[in-house]
Tab-separated table of N, CA and C in Angstrom:
chain	number	residue	atom	x	y	z
A	1	HIS	N	0.834	-1.191	0.000
A	1	HIS	CA	0.000	0.000	0.000
A	1	HIS	C	0.877	1.252	0.000
A	2	ASP	N	0.387	2.273	-0.654
A	2	ASP	CA	1.079	3.554	-0.580
A	2	ASP	C	0.476	4.377	0.552
A	3	LEU	N	1.167	5.448	0.916
A	3	LEU	CA	0.760	6.267	2.057
A	3	LEU	C	-0.620	6.884	1.863
A	4	ALA	N	-0.938	7.289	0.644
A	4	ALA	CA	-2.235	7.924	0.378
A	4	ALA	C	-3.391	6.955	0.631
A	5	SER	N	-3.236	5.692	0.212
A	5	SER	CA	-4.330	4.741	0.417
A	5	SER	C	-4.479	4.388	1.902
A	6	VAL	N	-3.358	4.291	2.616
A	6	VAL	CA	-3.428	4.037	4.060
A	6	VAL	C	-4.120	5.204	4.754
A	7	PHE	N	-3.729	6.431	4.403
A	7	PHE	CA	-4.318	7.621	5.007
A	7	PHE	C	-5.817	7.689	4.725
A	8	SER	N	-6.216	7.431	3.480
A	8	SER	CA	-7.649	7.497	3.141
A	8	SER	C	-8.418	6.388	3.852
A	9	GLY	N	-7.792	5.238	4.060
A	9	GLY	CA	-8.438	4.165	4.798
A	9	GLY	C	-8.674	4.535	6.250
A	10	VAL	N	-7.682	5.178	6.858
A	10	VAL	CA	-7.816	5.603	8.258
A	10	VAL	C	-8.888	6.681	8.378
A	11	ILE	N	-8.860	7.634	7.471
A	11	ILE	CA	-9.816	8.748	7.511
A	11	ILE	C	-11.251	8.259	7.300
A	12	SER	N	-11.435	7.188	6.537
A	12	SER	CA	-12.791	6.724	6.245
A	12	SER	C	-13.396	5.893	7.380
A	13	HIS	N	-12.616	5.544	8.387
A	13	HIS	CA	-13.143	4.765	9.512
A	13	HIS	C	-14.161	5.611	10.277
A	14	PRO	N	-15.302	5.038	10.655
A	14	PRO	CA	-16.360	5.810	11.325
A	14	PRO	C	-15.914	6.484	12.625
A	15	ILE	N	-15.092	5.816	13.409
A	15	ILE	CA	-14.638	6.421	14.673
A	15	ILE	C	-13.749	7.625	14.382
A	16	VAL	N	-12.871	7.482	13.402
A	16	VAL	CA	-11.993	8.605	13.035
A	16	VAL	C	-12.829	9.757	12.495
A	17	LYS	N	-13.825	9.453	11.689
A	17	LYS	CA	-14.718	10.498	11.180
A	17	LYS	C	-15.420	11.222	12.321
A	18	GLY	N	-15.838	10.478	13.333
A	18	GLY	CA	-16.487	11.085	14.491
A	18	GLY	C	-15.562	12.027	15.237
A	19	PHE	N	-14.315	11.587	15.473
A	19	PHE	CA	-13.352	12.454	16.147
A	19	PHE	C	-13.038	13.699	15.320
A	20	LEU	N	-12.935	13.524	14.003
A	20	LEU	CA	-12.681	14.680	13.136
A	20	LEU	C	-13.856	15.659	13.180
A	21	ALA	N	-15.066	15.138	13.193
A	21	ALA	CA	-16.252	16.009	13.264
A	21	ALA	C	-16.268	16.776	14.586
A	22	ILE	N	-15.952	16.090	15.679
A	22	ILE	CA	-15.897	16.752	16.989
A	22	ILE	C	-14.801	17.809	16.995
A	23	GLY	N	-13.656	17.479	16.406
A	23	GLY	CA	-12.544	18.439	16.327
A	23	GLY	C	-12.904	19.671	15.522
A	24	LEU	N	-13.576	19.487	14.391
A	24	LEU	CA	-13.989	20.634	13.577
A	24	LEU	C	-15.020	21.485	14.307
A	25	TRP	N	-15.957	20.830	14.985
A	25	TRP	CA	-16.943	21.569	15.775
A	25	TRP	C	-16.249	22.371	16.874
A	26	ALA	N	-15.278	21.742	17.560
A	26	ALA	CA	-14.552	22.439	18.625
A	26	ALA	C	-13.781	23.637	18.072
A	27	CYS	N	-13.178	23.478	16.910
A	27	CYS	CA	-12.470	24.606	16.288
A	27	CYS	C	-13.429	25.760	16.023
A	28	THR	N	-14.621	25.435	15.565
A	28	THR	CA	-15.617	26.467	15.301
A	28	THR	C	-16.023	27.179	16.589
A	29	VAL	N	-16.286	26.411	17.636
A	29	VAL	CA	-16.718	26.991	18.910
A	29	VAL	C	-15.600	27.831	19.530
A	30	LEU	N	-14.381	27.288	19.521
A	30	LEU	CA	-13.258	27.985	20.150
A	30	LEU	C	-12.685	29.106	19.284
A	31	GLY	N	-13.062	29.124	18.026
A	31	GLY	CA	-12.525	30.147	17.137
A	31	GLY	C	-11.092	29.871	16.717
A	32	LEU	N	-10.717	28.588	16.682
A	32	LEU	CA	-9.356	28.219	16.286
A	32	LEU	C	-9.308	27.920	14.795
A	33	PRO	N	-8.247	28.360	14.135
A	33	PRO	CA	-8.080	27.962	12.733
A	33	PRO	C	-7.860	26.445	12.657
A	34	VAL	N	-8.466	25.814	11.687
A	34	VAL	CA	-8.353	24.363	11.546
A	34	VAL	C	-6.901	23.955	11.309
A	35	ASP	N	-6.157	24.759	10.555
A	35	ASP	CA	-4.759	24.387	10.302
A	35	ASP	C	-3.935	24.376	11.588
A	36	LEU	N	-4.215	25.291	12.520
A	36	LEU	CA	-3.515	25.279	13.809
A	36	LEU	C	-3.909	24.034	14.607
A	37	ALA	N	-5.177	23.660	14.564
A	37	ALA	CA	-5.622	22.448	15.266
A	37	ALA	C	-4.949	21.208	14.688
A	38	ILE	N	-4.771	21.172	13.381
A	38	ILE	CA	-4.089	20.038	12.745
A	38	ILE	C	-2.631	19.995	13.177
A	39	VAL	N	-1.968	21.153	13.181
A	39	VAL	CA	-0.577	21.210	13.635
A	39	VAL	C	-0.482	20.764	15.090
A	40	MET	N	-1.411	21.225	15.928
A	40	MET	CA	-1.430	20.804	17.336
A	40	MET	C	-1.568	19.295	17.455
A	41	ALA	N	-2.475	18.710	16.688
A	41	ALA	CA	-2.705	17.261	16.750
A	41	ALA	C	-1.467	16.490	16.299
A	42	ILE	N	-0.831	16.952	15.237
A	42	ILE	CA	0.378	16.280	14.738
A	42	ILE	C	1.500	16.383	15.758
A	43	LEU	N	1.704	17.580	16.316
A	43	LEU	CA	2.762	17.754	17.317
A	43	LEU	C	2.464	16.957	18.579
A	44	PHE	N	1.196	16.912	18.985
A	44	PHE	CA	0.827	16.114	20.154
A	44	PHE	C	1.160	14.644	19.919
A	45	ALA	N	0.740	14.121	18.764
A	45	ALA	CA	0.998	12.710	18.445
A	45	ALA	C	2.497	12.441	18.355
A	46	ALA	N	3.233	13.350	17.712
A	46	ALA	CA	4.679	13.168	17.583
A	46	ALA	C	5.356	13.214	18.952
A	47	ASP	N	4.934	14.125	19.818
A	47	ASP	CA	5.515	14.204	21.157
A	47	ASP	C	5.220	12.928	21.936
A	48	PHE	N	4.027	12.393	21.779
A	48	PHE	CA	3.654	11.155	22.450
A	48	PHE	C	4.535	10.001	21.972
A	49	ILE	N	4.695	9.883	20.660
A	49	ILE	CA	5.495	8.792	20.079
A	49	ILE	C	6.961	8.937	20.475
A	50	VAL	N	7.501	10.140	20.383
A	50	VAL	CA	8.899	10.368	20.761
A	50	VAL	C	9.085	10.134	22.256
A	51	GLY	N	8.086	10.505	23.065
A	51	GLY	CA	8.162	10.264	24.501
A	51	GLY	C	8.205	8.779	24.827
A	52	VAL	N	7.386	7.992	24.138
A	52	VAL	CA	7.401	6.536	24.333
A	52	VAL	C	8.762	5.978	23.903
A	53	ALA	N	9.273	6.441	22.764
A	53	ALA	CA	10.576	5.975	22.290
A	53	ALA	C	11.689	6.357	23.264
A	54	TYR	N	11.623	7.577	23.785
A	54	TYR	CA	12.638	8.048	24.736
A	54	TYR	C	12.612	7.211	26.016
A	55	ALA	N	11.414	6.972	26.552
A	55	ALA	CA	11.302	6.163	27.773
A	55	ALA	C	11.790	4.736	27.513
A	56	ALA	N	11.411	4.171	26.368
A	56	ALA	CA	11.845	2.808	26.040
A	56	ALA	C	13.360	2.743	25.847
A	57	SER	N	13.949	3.773	25.234
A	57	SER	CA	15.400	3.761	25.002
A	57	SER	C	16.185	3.832	26.309
A	58	ARG	N	15.579	4.392	27.337
A	58	ARG	CA	16.231	4.488	28.647
A	58	ARG	C	15.839	3.333	29.561
A	59	GLY	N	14.973	2.441	29.075
A	59	GLY	CA	14.497	1.340	29.901
A	59	GLY	C	13.569	1.798	31.005
A	60	LYS	N	12.919	2.938	30.801
A	60	LYS	CA	12.054	3.534	31.827
A	60	LYS	C	10.584	3.559	31.410
A	61	PHE	N	10.223	2.771	30.394
A	61	PHE	CA	8.842	2.780	29.935
A	61	PHE	C	7.959	2.056	30.947
A	62	THR	N	6.919	2.744	31.391
A	62	THR	CA	5.944	2.147	32.314
A	62	THR	C	4.542	2.544	31.866
A	63	CYS	N	3.568	1.793	32.344
A	63	CYS	CA	2.167	2.135	32.041
A	63	CYS	C	1.831	3.511	32.602
A	64	ARG	N	2.429	3.847	33.748
A	64	ARG	CA	2.161	5.145	34.369
A	64	ARG	C	2.619	6.283	33.461
A	65	LYS	N	3.822	6.151	32.891
A	65	LYS	CA	4.315	7.191	31.981
A	65	LYS	C	3.465	7.243	30.719
A	66	PHE	N	3.033	6.075	30.238
A	66	PHE	CA	2.174	6.023	29.066
A	66	PHE	C	0.870	6.766	29.342
A	67	MET	N	0.275	6.508	30.501
A	67	MET	CA	-0.984	7.165	30.858
A	67	MET	C	-0.797	8.661	31.075
A	68	ARG	N	0.391	9.068	31.523
A	68	ARG	CA	0.675	10.494	31.673
A	68	ARG	C	0.621	11.176	30.296
A	69	GLY	N	1.125	10.477	29.285
A	69	GLY	CA	1.049	11.016	27.931
A	69	GLY	C	-0.375	11.072	27.421
A	70	VAL	N	-1.145	10.031	27.701
A	70	VAL	CA	-2.548	9.996	27.286
A	70	VAL	C	-3.350	11.078	28.005
A	71	ALA	N	-2.982	11.358	29.254
A	71	ALA	CA	-3.714	12.346	30.052
A	71	ALA	C	-3.597	13.761	29.487
A	72	LYS	N	-2.653	13.974	28.575
A	72	LYS	CA	-2.541	15.306	27.972
A	72	LYS	C	-3.780	15.672	27.161
A	73	VAL	N	-4.494	14.683	26.645
A	73	VAL	CA	-5.689	14.976	25.832
A	73	VAL	C	-6.741	15.725	26.653
A	74	PRO	N	-7.199	15.188	27.789
A	74	PRO	CA	-8.191	15.966	28.548
A	74	PRO	C	-7.618	17.253	29.140
A	75	VAL	N	-6.331	17.246	29.476
A	75	VAL	CA	-5.727	18.468	30.030
A	75	VAL	C	-5.693	19.562	28.968
A	76	TYR	N	-5.238	19.230	27.758
A	76	TYR	CA	-5.220	20.219	26.677
A	76	TYR	C	-6.631	20.706	26.379
A	77	THR	N	-7.596	19.780	26.380
A	77	THR	CA	-8.987	20.156	26.130
A	77	THR	C	-9.477	21.122	27.200
A	78	LEU	N	-9.186	20.809	28.455
A	78	LEU	CA	-9.593	21.675	29.555
A	78	LEU	C	-8.941	23.056	29.446
A	79	LEU	N	-7.663	23.086	29.107
A	79	LEU	CA	-6.980	24.382	28.946
A	79	LEU	C	-7.622	25.217	27.841
A	80	LEU	N	-7.980	24.585	26.742
A	80	LEU	CA	-8.618	25.326	25.646
A	80	LEU	C	-10.017	25.804	26.030
A	81	VAL	N	-10.745	25.007	26.802
A	81	VAL	CA	-12.076	25.434	27.268
A	81	VAL	C	-11.936	26.614	28.233
A	82	ILE	N	-10.963	26.541	29.143
A	82	ILE	CA	-10.717	27.656	30.064
A	82	ILE	C	-10.321	28.908	29.284
A	83	ALA	N	-9.498	28.737	28.252
A	83	ALA	CA	-9.099	29.877	27.419
A	83	ALA	C	-10.320	30.477	26.725
A	84	TRP	N	-11.221	29.609	26.240
A	84	TRP	CA	-12.435	30.109	25.604
A	84	TRP	C	-13.290	30.866	26.614
A	85	LEU	N	-13.398	30.334	27.826
A	85	LEU	CA	-14.167	31.021	28.869
A	85	LEU	C	-13.555	32.382	29.205
A	86	ALA	N	-12.232	32.447	29.231
A	86	ALA	CA	-11.559	33.732	29.478
A	86	ALA	C	-11.862	34.713	28.350
A	87	GLN	N	-11.833	34.230	27.120
A	87	GLN	CA	-12.144	35.088	25.973
A	87	GLN	C	-13.597	35.557	26.052
A	88	TYR	N	-14.499	34.646	26.370
A	88	TYR	CA	-15.917	34.969	26.482
A	88	TYR	C	-16.137	36.024	27.567
A	89	THR	N	-15.455	35.839	28.692
A	89	THR	CA	-15.569	36.786	29.801
A	89	THR	C	-15.039	38.153	29.398
A	90	CYS	N	-13.880	38.185	28.773
A	90	CYS	CA	-13.302	39.466	28.329
A	90	CYS	C	-14.225	40.182	27.354
A	91	LYS	N	-14.819	39.415	26.465
A	91	LYS	CA	-15.693	40.015	25.450
A	91	LYS	C	-16.975	40.558	26.072
A	92	ASN	N	-17.600	39.786	26.949
A	92	ASN	CA	-18.908	40.174	27.479
A	92	ASN	C	-18.848	41.073	28.703
A	93	ILE	N	-17.794	40.992	29.481
A	93	ILE	CA	-17.714	41.832	30.683
A	93	ILE	C	-16.843	43.061	30.437
A	94	LEU	N	-15.697	42.848	29.822
A	94	LEU	CA	-14.775	43.957	29.598
A	94	LEU	C	-14.976	44.642	28.252
A	95	GLY	N	-15.713	43.992	27.370
A	95	GLY	CA	-15.972	44.571	26.060
A	95	GLY	C	-14.767	44.571	25.139
A	96	THR	N	-13.820	43.690	25.382
A	96	THR	CA	-12.632	43.617	24.528
A	96	THR	C	-12.478	42.207	23.971
A	97	GLU	N	-12.011	42.121	22.773
A	97	GLU	CA	-11.855	40.834	22.089
A	97	GLU	C	-10.395	40.404	22.164
A	98	LEU	N	-10.117	39.377	22.958
A	98	LEU	CA	-8.768	38.826	23.069
A	98	LEU	C	-8.782	37.396	22.548
A	99	PRO	N	-7.867	37.045	21.651
A	99	PRO	CA	-7.848	35.685	21.099
A	99	PRO	C	-7.152	34.689	22.039
A	100	VAL	N	-7.665	34.540	23.238
A	100	VAL	CA	-7.024	33.695	24.255
A	100	VAL	C	-6.922	32.237	23.803
A	101	PRO	N	-7.967	31.635	23.198
A	101	PRO	CA	-7.806	30.243	22.739
A	101	PRO	C	-6.705	30.105	21.678
A	102	LEU	N	-6.589	31.100	20.818
A	102	LEU	CA	-5.541	31.060	19.796
A	102	LEU	C	-4.167	31.116	20.451
A	103	TRP	N	-3.986	31.996	21.421
A	103	TRP	CA	-2.712	32.090	22.132
A	103	TRP	C	-2.407	30.787	22.864
A	104	THR	N	-3.432	30.221	23.497
A	104	THR	CA	-3.243	28.976	24.250
A	104	THR	C	-2.865	27.836	23.309
A	105	ALA	N	-3.555	27.732	22.192
A	105	ALA	CA	-3.256	26.670	21.226
A	105	ALA	C	-1.843	26.827	20.671
A	106	ALA	N	-1.453	28.053	20.369
A	106	ALA	CA	-0.093	28.291	19.855
A	106	ALA	C	0.946	27.920	20.904
A	107	TYR	N	0.673	28.254	22.169
A	107	TYR	CA	1.600	27.904	23.249
A	107	TYR	C	1.719	26.384	23.388
A	108	LEU	N	0.587	25.679	23.370
A	108	LEU	CA	0.622	24.225	23.514
A	108	LEU	C	1.369	23.573	22.349
A	109	ALA	N	1.169	24.087	21.137
A	109	ALA	CA	1.893	23.555	19.982
A	109	ALA	C	3.390	23.801	20.128
A	110	MET	N	3.761	25.005	20.564
A	110	MET	CA	5.183	25.321	20.754
A	110	MET	C	5.776	24.442	21.853
A	111	HIS	N	5.038	24.229	22.922
A	111	HIS	CA	5.515	23.396	24.022
A	111	HIS	C	5.792	21.972	23.535
A	112	ASP	N	4.875	21.404	22.752
A	112	ASP	CA	5.090	20.063	22.223
A	112	ASP	C	6.275	20.020	21.270
A	113	ALA	N	6.437	21.051	20.437
A	113	ALA	CA	7.577	21.094	19.510
A	113	ALA	C	8.892	21.116	20.283
A	114	LEU	N	8.964	21.948	21.322
A	114	LEU	CA	10.185	22.007	22.138
A	114	LEU	C	10.421	20.688	22.867
A	115	SER	N	9.355	20.049	23.304
A	115	SER	CA	9.474	18.763	23.974
A	115	SER	C	10.042	17.709	23.027
A	116	ILE	N	9.565	17.691	21.799
A	116	ILE	CA	10.065	16.745	20.794
A	116	ILE	C	11.553	16.971	20.552
A	117	ILE	N	11.929	18.219	20.373
A	117	ILE	CA	13.336	18.544	20.114
A	117	ILE	C	14.206	18.135	21.296
A	118	GLY	N	13.750	18.433	22.506
A	118	GLY	CA	14.511	18.080	23.699
A	118	GLY	C	14.695	16.580	23.850
A	119	LYS	N	13.636	15.812	23.614
A	119	LYS	CA	13.724	14.357	23.724
A	119	LYS	C	14.615	13.772	22.636
A	120	CYS	N	14.506	14.317	21.422
A	120	CYS	CA	15.385	13.847	20.339
A	120	CYS	C	16.846	14.107	20.690
A	121	ASP	N	17.129	15.276	21.229
A	121	ASP	CA	18.494	15.616	21.640
A	121	ASP	C	18.970	14.677	22.746
A	122	ALA	N	18.104	14.402	23.726
A	122	ALA	CA	18.471	13.512	24.833
A	122	ALA	C	18.719	12.082	24.350
A	123	MET	N	18.048	11.669	23.273
A	123	MET	CA	18.257	10.328	22.722
A	123	MET	C	19.490	10.262	21.825
A	124	GLY	N	20.137	11.409	21.622
A	124	GLY	CA	21.340	11.422	20.800
A	124	GLY	C	21.085	11.623	19.324
A	125	LEU	N	19.851	11.936	18.951
A	125	LEU	CA	19.549	12.216	17.547
A	125	LEU	C	20.107	13.595	17.193
A	126	PRO	N	20.513	13.782	15.955
A	126	PRO	CA	21.104	15.070	15.601
A	126	PRO	C	20.093	16.211	15.630
A	127	VAL	N	20.386	17.197	16.452
A	127	VAL	CA	19.578	18.416	16.533
A	127	VAL	C	20.535	19.571	16.238
A	128	PRO	N	20.220	20.387	15.247
A	128	PRO	CA	21.119	21.487	14.900
A	128	PRO	C	21.415	22.386	16.108
A	129	SER	N	22.658	22.837	16.198
A	129	SER	CA	23.072	23.659	17.343
A	129	SER	C	22.271	24.958	17.417
A	130	LEU	N	21.860	25.482	16.279
A	130	LEU	CA	21.033	26.695	16.276
A	130	LEU	C	19.740	26.459	17.057
A	131	ILE	N	19.124	25.305	16.859
A	131	ILE	CA	17.879	24.982	17.562
A	131	ILE	C	18.154	24.736	19.044
A	132	LYS	N	19.246	24.026	19.355
A	132	LYS	CA	19.599	23.784	20.759
A	132	LYS	C	19.831	25.099	21.492
A	133	ASN	N	20.591	26.009	20.866
A	133	ASN	CA	20.857	27.303	21.495
A	133	ASN	C	19.580	28.111	21.674
A	134	ALA	N	18.708	28.070	20.678
A	134	ALA	CA	17.431	28.789	20.782
A	134	ALA	C	16.593	28.216	21.928
A	135	MET	N	16.585	26.884	22.062
A	135	MET	CA	15.837	26.256	23.161
A	135	MET	C	16.397	26.682	24.515
A	136	ARG	N	17.713	26.708	24.634
A	136	ARG	CA	18.321	27.128	25.901
A	136	ARG	C	17.941	28.566	26.230
A	137	ARG	N	17.978	29.434	25.222
A	137	ARG	CA	17.627	30.841	25.445
A	137	ARG	C	16.161	30.987	25.836
A	138	ILE	N	15.292	30.256	25.152
A	138	ILE	CA	13.865	30.326	25.459
A	138	ILE	C	13.613	29.844	26.886
A	139	ASN	N	14.226	28.716	27.248
A	139	ASN	CA	14.046	28.193	28.610
A	139	ASN	C	14.585	29.170	29.648
A	140	HIS	N	15.763	29.740	29.395
A	140	HIS	CA	16.351	30.697	30.340
A	140	HIS	C	15.467	31.937	30.472
A	141	ALA	N	15.001	32.454	29.337
A	141	ALA	CA	14.147	33.647	29.355
A	141	ALA	C	12.839	33.357	30.087
A	142	THR	N	12.268	32.183	29.861
A	142	THR	CA	11.023	31.813	30.530
A	142	THR	C	11.227	31.700	32.035
A	143	GLU	N	12.308	31.016	32.442
A	143	GLU	CA	12.583	30.874	33.872
A	143	GLU	C	12.825	32.232	34.526
A	144	SER	N	13.558	33.108	33.844
A	144	SER	CA	13.816	34.448	34.383
A	144	SER	C	12.524	35.240	34.521
A	145	CYS	N	11.670	35.145	33.518
A	145	CYS	CA	10.395	35.864	33.536
A	145	CYS	C	9.521	35.368	34.690
A	146	VAL	N	9.449	34.052	34.863
A	146	VAL	CA	8.646	33.483	35.945
A	146	VAL	C	9.230	33.883	37.299
A	147	ASP	N	10.563	33.799	37.444
A	147	ASP	CA	11.197	34.180	38.709
A	147	ASP	C	10.929	35.644	39.042
A	148	THR	N	11.029	36.514	38.041
A	148	THR	CA	10.776	37.931	38.252
A	148	THR	C	9.331	38.162	38.682
A	149	ALA	N	8.400	37.491	38.015
A	149	ALA	CA	6.985	37.638	38.361
A	149	ALA	C	6.720	37.125	39.778
A	150	LEU	N	7.328	36.008	40.131
A	150	LEU	CA	7.140	35.465	41.479
A	150	LEU	C	7.768	36.377	42.538
A	151	ASP	N	8.924	36.959	42.214
A	151	ASP	CA	9.573	37.873	43.155
A	151	ASP	C	8.715	39.098	43.434
A	152	LYS	N	7.947	39.550	42.429
A	152	LYS	CA	7.070	40.697	42.619
A	152	LYS	C	5.911	40.349	43.547
A	153	VAL	N	5.403	39.136	43.417
A	153	VAL	CA	4.275	38.705	44.238
A	153	VAL	C	4.736	38.334	45.645
A	154	ASP	N	5.835	37.624	45.730
A	154	ASP	CA	6.344	37.138	47.014
A	154	ASP	C	7.863	37.321	47.026
A	155	PRO	N	8.338	38.521	47.440
A	155	PRO	CA	9.779	38.784	47.398
A	155	PRO	C	10.552	37.775	48.248
A	156	PRO	N	11.737	37.387	47.758
A	156	PRO	CA	12.538	36.435	48.530
A	156	PRO	C	12.973	37.071	49.846
A	157	LYS	N	12.977	36.262	50.897
A	157	LYS	CA	13.364	36.743	52.219
A	157	LYS	C	14.715	36.141	52.582
A	158	ASP	N	15.553	36.934	53.203
A	158	ASP	CA	16.851	36.436	53.647
A	158	ASP	C	16.669	35.901	55.059
A	159	ASP	N	16.489	34.579	55.147
A	159	ASP	CA	16.289	33.986	56.464
A	159	ASP	C	17.587	33.402	57.032
A	160	GLY	N	18.689	33.705	56.375
A	160	GLY	CA	19.991	33.244	56.851
A	160	GLY	C	20.291	31.813	56.510
A	161	ALA	N	19.417	31.143	55.785
A	161	ALA	CA	19.621	29.730	55.452
A	161	ALA	C	20.791	29.568	54.484
A	162	PHE	N	20.962	30.525	53.586
A	162	PHE	CA	22.051	30.454	52.622
A	162	PHE	C	22.977	31.628	52.846
A	163	LYS	N	24.186	31.355	53.115
A	163	LYS	CA	25.201	32.409	53.319
A	163	LYS	C	25.851	32.726	51.982
A	164	LYS	N	25.989	33.989	51.705
A	164	LYS	CA	26.683	34.413	50.486
A	164	LYS	C	28.169	34.554	50.793
A	165	PHE	N	28.959	34.022	49.932
A	165	PHE	CA	30.418	34.072	50.129
A	165	PHE	C	31.023	35.173	49.309
């Protein structure tokens, strides 16, 4: 079989058609572009497969880790619903239109892409140094941003536990 016939066979299955219909309906409700939803689904599946391969390559594959990967489906769904509720609230209470579901979907897709790259690098697969350096910078910038935000909310206290030399 060629790839096109396999793909058309999978797409024609009634269960797959049902999931696709639900996905298209959700895109309509959430206001997400279908192409972004497709990219999210592909990256999610790829991250899941690479995660299983990474765990198996380290001899750390367990049902618990497998279920943790599967659990991303309801978690991602819940995050997108919360994002839609935030958008709905902003629109109806504040009178402003913010594309919160779009931002959330883009973030989740980026997170899965970075996860795939990180796992591939950890497995020893070739990852261009430009991408590795960009990942390090993104992670450092994110950690710094979170630390700064947390320091504003709850400034660090010098309780003498750590002495500076």
